[in-house]
PDB file of C-alpha atoms in Angstrom:
ATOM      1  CA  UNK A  21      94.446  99.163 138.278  1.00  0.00           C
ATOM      2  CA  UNK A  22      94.966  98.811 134.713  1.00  0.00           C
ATOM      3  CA  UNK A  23      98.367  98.632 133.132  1.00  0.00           C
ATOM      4  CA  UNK A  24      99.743  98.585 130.157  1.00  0.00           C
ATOM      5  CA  UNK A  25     103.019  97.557 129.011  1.00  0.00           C
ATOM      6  CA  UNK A  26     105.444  98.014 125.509  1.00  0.00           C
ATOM      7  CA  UNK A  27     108.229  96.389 124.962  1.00  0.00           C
ATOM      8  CA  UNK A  28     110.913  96.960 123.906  1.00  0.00           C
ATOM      9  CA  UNK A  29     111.373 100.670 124.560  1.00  0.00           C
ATOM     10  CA  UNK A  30     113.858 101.246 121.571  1.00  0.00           C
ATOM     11  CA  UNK A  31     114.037  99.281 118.513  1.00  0.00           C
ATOM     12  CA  UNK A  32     116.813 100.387 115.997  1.00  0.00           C
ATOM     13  CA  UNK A  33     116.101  98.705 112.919  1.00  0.00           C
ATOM     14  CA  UNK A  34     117.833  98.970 109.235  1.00  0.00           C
ATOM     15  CA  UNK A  35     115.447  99.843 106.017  1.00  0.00           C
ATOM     16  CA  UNK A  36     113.541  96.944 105.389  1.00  0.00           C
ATOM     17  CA  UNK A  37     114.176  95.055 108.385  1.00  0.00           C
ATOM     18  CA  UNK A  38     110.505  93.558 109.178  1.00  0.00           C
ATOM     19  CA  UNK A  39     109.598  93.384 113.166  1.00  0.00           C
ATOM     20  CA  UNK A  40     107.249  93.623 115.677  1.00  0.00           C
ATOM     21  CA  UNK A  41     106.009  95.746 118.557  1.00  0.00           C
ATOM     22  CA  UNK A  42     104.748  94.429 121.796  1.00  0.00           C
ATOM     23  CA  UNK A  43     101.848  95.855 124.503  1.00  0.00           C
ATOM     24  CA  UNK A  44     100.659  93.692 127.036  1.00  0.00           C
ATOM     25  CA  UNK A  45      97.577  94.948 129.102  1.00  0.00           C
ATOM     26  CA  UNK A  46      95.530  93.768 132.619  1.00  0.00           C
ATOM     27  CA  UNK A  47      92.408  95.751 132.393  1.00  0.00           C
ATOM     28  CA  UNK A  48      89.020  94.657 133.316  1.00  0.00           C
ATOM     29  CA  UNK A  49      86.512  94.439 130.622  1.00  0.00           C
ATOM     30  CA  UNK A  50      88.325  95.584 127.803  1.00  0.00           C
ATOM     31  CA  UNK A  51      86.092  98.073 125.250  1.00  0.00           C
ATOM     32  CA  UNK A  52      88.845  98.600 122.798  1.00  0.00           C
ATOM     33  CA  UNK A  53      92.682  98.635 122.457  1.00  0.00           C
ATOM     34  CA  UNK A  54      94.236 101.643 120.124  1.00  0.00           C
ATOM     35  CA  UNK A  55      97.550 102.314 118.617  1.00  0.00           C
ATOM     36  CA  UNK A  56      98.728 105.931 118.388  1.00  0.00           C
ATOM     37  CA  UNK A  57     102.006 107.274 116.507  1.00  0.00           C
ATOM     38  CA  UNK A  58     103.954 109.991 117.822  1.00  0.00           C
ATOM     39  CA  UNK A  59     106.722 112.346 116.416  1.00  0.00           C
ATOM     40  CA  UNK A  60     109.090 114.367 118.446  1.00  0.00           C
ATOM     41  CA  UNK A  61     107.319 117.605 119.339  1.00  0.00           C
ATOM     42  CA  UNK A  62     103.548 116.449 118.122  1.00  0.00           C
ATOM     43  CA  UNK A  63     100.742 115.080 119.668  1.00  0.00           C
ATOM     44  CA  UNK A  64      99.798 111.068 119.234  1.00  0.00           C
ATOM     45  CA  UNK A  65      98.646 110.229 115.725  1.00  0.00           C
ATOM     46  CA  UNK A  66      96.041 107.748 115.791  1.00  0.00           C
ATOM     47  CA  UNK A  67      96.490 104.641 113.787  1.00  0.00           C
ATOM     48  CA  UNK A  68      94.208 101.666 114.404  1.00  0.00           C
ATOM     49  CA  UNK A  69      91.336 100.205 117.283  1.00  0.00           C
ATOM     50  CA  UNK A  70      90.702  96.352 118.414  1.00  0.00           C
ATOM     51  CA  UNK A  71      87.745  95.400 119.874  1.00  0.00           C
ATOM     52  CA  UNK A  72      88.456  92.071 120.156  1.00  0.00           C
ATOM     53  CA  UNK A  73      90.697  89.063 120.309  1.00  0.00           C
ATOM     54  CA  UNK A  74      91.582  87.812 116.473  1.00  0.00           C
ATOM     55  CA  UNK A  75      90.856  91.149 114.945  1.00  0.00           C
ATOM     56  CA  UNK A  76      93.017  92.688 112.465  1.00  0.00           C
ATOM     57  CA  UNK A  77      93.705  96.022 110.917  1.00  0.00           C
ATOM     58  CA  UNK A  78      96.494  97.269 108.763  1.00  0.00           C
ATOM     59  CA  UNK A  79      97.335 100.273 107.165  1.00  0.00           C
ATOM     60  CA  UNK A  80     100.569 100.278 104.782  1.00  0.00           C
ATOM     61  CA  UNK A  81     103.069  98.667 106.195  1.00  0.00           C
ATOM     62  CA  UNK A  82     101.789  98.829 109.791  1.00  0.00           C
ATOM     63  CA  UNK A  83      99.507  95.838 111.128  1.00  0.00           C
ATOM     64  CA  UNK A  84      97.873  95.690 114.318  1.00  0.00           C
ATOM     65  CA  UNK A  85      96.591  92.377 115.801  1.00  0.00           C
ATOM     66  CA  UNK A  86      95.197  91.964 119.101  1.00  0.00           C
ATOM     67  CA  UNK A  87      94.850  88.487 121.345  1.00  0.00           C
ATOM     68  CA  UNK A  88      93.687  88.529 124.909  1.00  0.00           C
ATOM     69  CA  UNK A  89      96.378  89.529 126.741  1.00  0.00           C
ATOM     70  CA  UNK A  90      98.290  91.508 124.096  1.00  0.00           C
ATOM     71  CA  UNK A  91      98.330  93.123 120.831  1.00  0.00           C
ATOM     72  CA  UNK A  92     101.589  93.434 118.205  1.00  0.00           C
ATOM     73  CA  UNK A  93     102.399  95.871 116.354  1.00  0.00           C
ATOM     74  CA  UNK A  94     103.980  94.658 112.897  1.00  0.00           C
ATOM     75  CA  UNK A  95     106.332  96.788 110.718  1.00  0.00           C
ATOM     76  CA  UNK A  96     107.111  95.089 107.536  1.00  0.00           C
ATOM     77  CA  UNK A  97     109.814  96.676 105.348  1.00  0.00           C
ATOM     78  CA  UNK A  98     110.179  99.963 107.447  1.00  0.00           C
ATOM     79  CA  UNK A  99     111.258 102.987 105.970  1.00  0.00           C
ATOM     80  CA  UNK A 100     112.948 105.824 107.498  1.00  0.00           C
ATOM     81  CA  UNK A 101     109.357 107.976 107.358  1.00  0.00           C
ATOM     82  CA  UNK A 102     108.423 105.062 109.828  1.00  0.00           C
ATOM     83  CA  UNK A 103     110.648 105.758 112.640  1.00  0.00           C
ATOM     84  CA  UNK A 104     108.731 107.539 115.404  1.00  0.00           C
ATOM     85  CA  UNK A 105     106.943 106.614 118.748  1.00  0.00           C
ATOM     86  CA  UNK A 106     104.214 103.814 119.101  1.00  0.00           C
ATOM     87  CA  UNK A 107     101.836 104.177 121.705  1.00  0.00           C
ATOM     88  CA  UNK A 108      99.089 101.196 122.918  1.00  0.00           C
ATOM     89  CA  UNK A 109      96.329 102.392 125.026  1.00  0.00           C
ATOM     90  CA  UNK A 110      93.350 100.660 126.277  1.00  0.00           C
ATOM     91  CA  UNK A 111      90.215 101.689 127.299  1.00  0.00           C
ATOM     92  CA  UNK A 112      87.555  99.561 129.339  1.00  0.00           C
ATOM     93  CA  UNK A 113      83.489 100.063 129.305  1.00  0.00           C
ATOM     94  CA  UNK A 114      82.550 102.334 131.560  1.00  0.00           C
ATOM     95  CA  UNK A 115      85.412 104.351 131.275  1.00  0.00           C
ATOM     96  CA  UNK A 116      85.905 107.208 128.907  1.00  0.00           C
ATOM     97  CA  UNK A 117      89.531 107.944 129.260  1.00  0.00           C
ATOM     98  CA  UNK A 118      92.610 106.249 127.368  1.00  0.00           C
ATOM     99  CA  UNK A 119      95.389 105.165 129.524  1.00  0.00           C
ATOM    100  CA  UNK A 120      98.409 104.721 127.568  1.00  0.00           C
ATOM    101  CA  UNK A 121     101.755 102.857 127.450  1.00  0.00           C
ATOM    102  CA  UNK A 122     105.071 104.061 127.367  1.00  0.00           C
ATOM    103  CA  UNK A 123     105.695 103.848 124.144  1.00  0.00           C
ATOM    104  CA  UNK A 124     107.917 102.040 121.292  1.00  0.00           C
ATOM    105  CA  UNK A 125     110.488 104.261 119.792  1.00  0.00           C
ATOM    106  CA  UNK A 126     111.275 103.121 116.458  1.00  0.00           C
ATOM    107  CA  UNK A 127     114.176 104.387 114.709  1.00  0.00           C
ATOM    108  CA  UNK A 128     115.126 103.336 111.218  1.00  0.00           C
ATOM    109  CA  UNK A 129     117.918 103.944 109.278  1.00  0.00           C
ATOM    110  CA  UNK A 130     118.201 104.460 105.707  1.00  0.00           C
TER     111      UNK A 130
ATOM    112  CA  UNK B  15      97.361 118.823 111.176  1.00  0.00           C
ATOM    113  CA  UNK B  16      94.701 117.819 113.806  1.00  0.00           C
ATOM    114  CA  UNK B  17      92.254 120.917 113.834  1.00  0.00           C
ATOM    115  CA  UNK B  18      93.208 121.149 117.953  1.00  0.00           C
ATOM    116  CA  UNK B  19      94.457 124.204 118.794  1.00  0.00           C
ATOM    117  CA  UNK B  20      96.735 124.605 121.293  1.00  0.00           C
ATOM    118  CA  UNK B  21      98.511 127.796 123.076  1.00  0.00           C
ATOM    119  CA  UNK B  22     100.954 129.042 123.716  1.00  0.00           C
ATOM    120  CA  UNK B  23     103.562 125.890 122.135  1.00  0.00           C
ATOM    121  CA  UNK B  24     105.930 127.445 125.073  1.00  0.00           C
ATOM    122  CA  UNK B  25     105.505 128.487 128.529  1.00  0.00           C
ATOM    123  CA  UNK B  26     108.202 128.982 130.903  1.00  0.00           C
ATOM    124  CA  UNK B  27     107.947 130.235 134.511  1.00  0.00           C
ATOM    125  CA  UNK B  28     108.950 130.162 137.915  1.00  0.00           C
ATOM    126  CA  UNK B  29     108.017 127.973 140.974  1.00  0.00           C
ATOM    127  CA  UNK B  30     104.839 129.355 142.470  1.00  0.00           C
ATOM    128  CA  UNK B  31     103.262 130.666 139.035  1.00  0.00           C
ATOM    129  CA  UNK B  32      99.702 129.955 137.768  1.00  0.00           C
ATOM    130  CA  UNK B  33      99.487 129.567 134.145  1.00  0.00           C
ATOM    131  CA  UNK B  34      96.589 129.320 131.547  1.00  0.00           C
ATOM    132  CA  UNK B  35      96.831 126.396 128.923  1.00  0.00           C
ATOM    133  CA  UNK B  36      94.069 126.858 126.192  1.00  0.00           C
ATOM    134  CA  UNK B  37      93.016 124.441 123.358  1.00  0.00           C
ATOM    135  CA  UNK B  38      90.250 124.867 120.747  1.00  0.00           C
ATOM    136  CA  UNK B  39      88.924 121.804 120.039  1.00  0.00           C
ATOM    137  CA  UNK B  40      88.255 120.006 116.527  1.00  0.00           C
ATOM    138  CA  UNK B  41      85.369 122.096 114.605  1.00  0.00           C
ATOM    139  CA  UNK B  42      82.223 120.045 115.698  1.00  0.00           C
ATOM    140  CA  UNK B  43      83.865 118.100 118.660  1.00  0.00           C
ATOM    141  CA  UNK B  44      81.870 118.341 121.992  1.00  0.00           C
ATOM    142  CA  UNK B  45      84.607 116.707 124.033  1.00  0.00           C
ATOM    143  CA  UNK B  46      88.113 117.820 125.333  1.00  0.00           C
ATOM    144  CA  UNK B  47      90.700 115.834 127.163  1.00  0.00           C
ATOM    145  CA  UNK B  48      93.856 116.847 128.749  1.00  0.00           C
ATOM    146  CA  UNK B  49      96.625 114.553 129.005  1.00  0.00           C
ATOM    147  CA  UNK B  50     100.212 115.485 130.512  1.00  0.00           C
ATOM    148  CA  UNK B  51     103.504 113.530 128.764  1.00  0.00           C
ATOM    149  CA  UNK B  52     106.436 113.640 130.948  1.00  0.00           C
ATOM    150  CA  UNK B  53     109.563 111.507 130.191  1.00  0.00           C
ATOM    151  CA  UNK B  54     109.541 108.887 133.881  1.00  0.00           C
ATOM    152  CA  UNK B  55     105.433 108.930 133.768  1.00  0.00           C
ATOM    153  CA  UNK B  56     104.393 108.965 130.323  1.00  0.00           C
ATOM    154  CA  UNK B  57     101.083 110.079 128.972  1.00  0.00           C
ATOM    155  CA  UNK B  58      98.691 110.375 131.875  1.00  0.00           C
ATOM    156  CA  UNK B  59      95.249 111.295 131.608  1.00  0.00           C
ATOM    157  CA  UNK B  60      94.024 114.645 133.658  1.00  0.00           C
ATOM    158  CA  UNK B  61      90.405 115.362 133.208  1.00  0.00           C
ATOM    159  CA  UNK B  62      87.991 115.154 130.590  1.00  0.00           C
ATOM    160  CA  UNK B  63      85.297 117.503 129.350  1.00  0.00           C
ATOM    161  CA  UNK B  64      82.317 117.080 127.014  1.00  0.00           C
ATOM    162  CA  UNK B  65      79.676 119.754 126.020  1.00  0.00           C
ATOM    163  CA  UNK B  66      81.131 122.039 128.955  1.00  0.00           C
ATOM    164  CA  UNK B  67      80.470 119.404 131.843  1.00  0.00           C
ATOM    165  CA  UNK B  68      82.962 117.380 133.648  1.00  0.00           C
ATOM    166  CA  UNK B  69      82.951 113.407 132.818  1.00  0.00           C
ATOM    167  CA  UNK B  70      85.792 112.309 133.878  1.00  0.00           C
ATOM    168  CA  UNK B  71      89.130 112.937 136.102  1.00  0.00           C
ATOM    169  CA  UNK B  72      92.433 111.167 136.187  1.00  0.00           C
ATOM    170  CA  UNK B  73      95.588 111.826 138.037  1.00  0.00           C
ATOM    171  CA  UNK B  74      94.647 115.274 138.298  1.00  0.00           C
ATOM    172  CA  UNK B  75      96.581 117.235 141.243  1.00  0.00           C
ATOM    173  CA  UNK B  76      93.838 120.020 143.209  1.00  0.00           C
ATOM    174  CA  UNK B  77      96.523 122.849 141.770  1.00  0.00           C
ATOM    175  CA  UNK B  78      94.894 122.019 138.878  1.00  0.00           C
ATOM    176  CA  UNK B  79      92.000 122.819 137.041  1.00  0.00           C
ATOM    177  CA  UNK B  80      89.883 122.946 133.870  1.00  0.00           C
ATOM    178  CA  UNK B  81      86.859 124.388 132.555  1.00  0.00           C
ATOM    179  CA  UNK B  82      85.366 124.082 128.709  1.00  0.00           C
ATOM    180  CA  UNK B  83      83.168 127.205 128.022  1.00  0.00           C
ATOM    181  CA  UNK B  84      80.232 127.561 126.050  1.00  0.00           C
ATOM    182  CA  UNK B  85      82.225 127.763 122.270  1.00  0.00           C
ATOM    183  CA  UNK B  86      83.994 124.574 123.899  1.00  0.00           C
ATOM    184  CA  UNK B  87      87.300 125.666 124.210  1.00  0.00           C
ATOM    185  CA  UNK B  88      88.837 124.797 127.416  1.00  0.00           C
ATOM    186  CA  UNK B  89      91.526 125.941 129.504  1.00  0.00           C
ATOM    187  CA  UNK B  90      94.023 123.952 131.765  1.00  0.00           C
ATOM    188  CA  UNK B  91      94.680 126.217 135.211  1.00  0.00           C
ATOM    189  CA  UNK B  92      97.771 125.043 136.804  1.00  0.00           C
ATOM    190  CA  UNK B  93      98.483 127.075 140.192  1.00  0.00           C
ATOM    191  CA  UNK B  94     101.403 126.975 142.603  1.00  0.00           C
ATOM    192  CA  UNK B  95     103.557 125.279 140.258  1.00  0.00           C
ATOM    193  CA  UNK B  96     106.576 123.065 141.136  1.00  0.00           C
ATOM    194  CA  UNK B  97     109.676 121.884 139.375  1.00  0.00           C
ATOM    195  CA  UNK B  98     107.839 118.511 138.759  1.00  0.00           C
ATOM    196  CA  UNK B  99     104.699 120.066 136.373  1.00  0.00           C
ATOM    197  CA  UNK B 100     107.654 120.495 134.004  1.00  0.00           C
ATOM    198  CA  UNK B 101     105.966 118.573 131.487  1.00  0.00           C
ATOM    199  CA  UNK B 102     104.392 118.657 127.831  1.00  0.00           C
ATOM    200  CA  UNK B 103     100.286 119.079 128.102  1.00  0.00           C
ATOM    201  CA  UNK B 104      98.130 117.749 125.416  1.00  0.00           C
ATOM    202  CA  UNK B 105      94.903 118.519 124.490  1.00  0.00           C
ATOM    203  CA  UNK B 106      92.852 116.301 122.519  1.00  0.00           C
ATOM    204  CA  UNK B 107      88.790 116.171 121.467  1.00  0.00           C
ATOM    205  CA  UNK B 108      86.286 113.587 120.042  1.00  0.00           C
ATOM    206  CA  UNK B 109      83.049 113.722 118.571  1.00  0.00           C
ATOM    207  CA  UNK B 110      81.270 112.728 121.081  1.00  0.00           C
ATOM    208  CA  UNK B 111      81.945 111.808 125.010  1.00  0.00           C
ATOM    209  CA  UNK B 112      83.124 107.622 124.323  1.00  0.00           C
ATOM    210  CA  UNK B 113      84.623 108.234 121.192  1.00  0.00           C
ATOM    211  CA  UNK B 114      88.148 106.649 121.482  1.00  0.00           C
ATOM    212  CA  UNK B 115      89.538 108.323 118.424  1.00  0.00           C
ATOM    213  CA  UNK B 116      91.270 111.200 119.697  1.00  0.00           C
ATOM    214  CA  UNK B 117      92.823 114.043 117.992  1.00  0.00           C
ATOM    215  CA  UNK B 118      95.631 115.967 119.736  1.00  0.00           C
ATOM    216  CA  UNK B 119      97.209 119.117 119.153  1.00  0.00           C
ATOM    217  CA  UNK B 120     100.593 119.737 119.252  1.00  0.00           C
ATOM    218  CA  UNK B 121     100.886 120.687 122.616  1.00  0.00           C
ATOM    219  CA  UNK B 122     102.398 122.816 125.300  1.00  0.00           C
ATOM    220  CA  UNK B 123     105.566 122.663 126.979  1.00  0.00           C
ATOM    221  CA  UNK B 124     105.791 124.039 130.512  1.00  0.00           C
ATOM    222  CA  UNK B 125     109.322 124.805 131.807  1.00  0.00           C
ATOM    223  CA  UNK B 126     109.095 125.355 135.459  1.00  0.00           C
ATOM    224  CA  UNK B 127     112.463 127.033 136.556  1.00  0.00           C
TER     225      UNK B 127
END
């Protein structure tokens, strides 16, 4: 079965106070990993997708990079407007759904 | 804002109900998930829909069901309910059926008293 797993489950961090977000996955023939952002009371927001090990992607201060057991999620000098929930998913070929992690909930104070 | 739809925001009932989740999908999207977020299980995929057909099913429990209709909108059915379907239900759509990019609405929470 695949899995998924975040760590840690709460990160407190001060303004500008760089770190990093973990999700480890065991999934057969991985198609693509995603990270999704959620608020309290909304839906997932999505952010990024890896395809494959070494790749890349950031957007502001968010950068996602994925090897082939894991992918990290790097905040560099957070801002309040950053604190939310950060959900991994993966999907594999052949399968259309997302299965997702627990999450990250980031909280950052001003 | 996502452009999914989703009603009512609120639901609350009793043990035993059925109740009618509805989302509107993305203008142009063909496919609809539903996923259920509850605080000890997460988000966990139910079933997923594209162009009115079933493709896929998850941890879906036989009170449940789903159907997208012909405008494709779907509905979420959830019958006999219990304590435990306490729970916030997301909808979400894609372009097309493998597209991983999924927009979600805002979702409903069921309170099952």
């Amino acid at each position: 079965e695949d899995q998924v797993t975040q760590s840690p489950e709460a990160l407190r961090l001060q303004e500008g106070e760089s770190s990093s977000l973990n999700c480890s996955y065991t999934v057969s023939g991985l198609r693509g990993l995603f990270w999704y952002r959620q608020d309290p009371g909304k839906g997932p927001e999505f952010l990024f997708t890896l395809y494959s090990a070494g790749e890349e992607k950031e957007k502001e201060r968010l950068k996602a990079t994925l090897t082939k057991k894991e992918s990290f999620l790097h905040i560099t000098a957070p801002k309040p407007e950053d604190s939310a929930t950060y959900l991994c998913a993966v999907q594999v070929y052949g399968d259309y759904k997302l299965s997702f992690g627990a999450g990250t909930t980031v909280t950052v104070r001003a | 804002d996502s452009g999914v739809t989703q009603t009512p925001k609120h639901l609350i009932t009793a043990t035993g109900q059925r109740v009618t989740l509805r989302c509107s999908p993305r203008s142009g999207d063909l496919s609809v998930y539903w996923y259920q977020q509850s605080l000890d299980q997460g988000l966990q995929f139910l079933i997923q829909y594209y162009n009115g057909e079933e493709r896929a099913k998850g941890n879906i429990l036989e009170r449940f069901s789903a159907q997208q209709f012909p405008d494709l909108h779907s509905e979420l059915n959830l019958s006999s309910l219990e304590l435990g379907d306490s729970a916030l239900y997301f909808c979400a759509s894609s372009r097309d059926r493998s597209d991983e990019k999924l927009f979600f609405g805002s979702g409903t929470q069921l309170s099952v008293l």
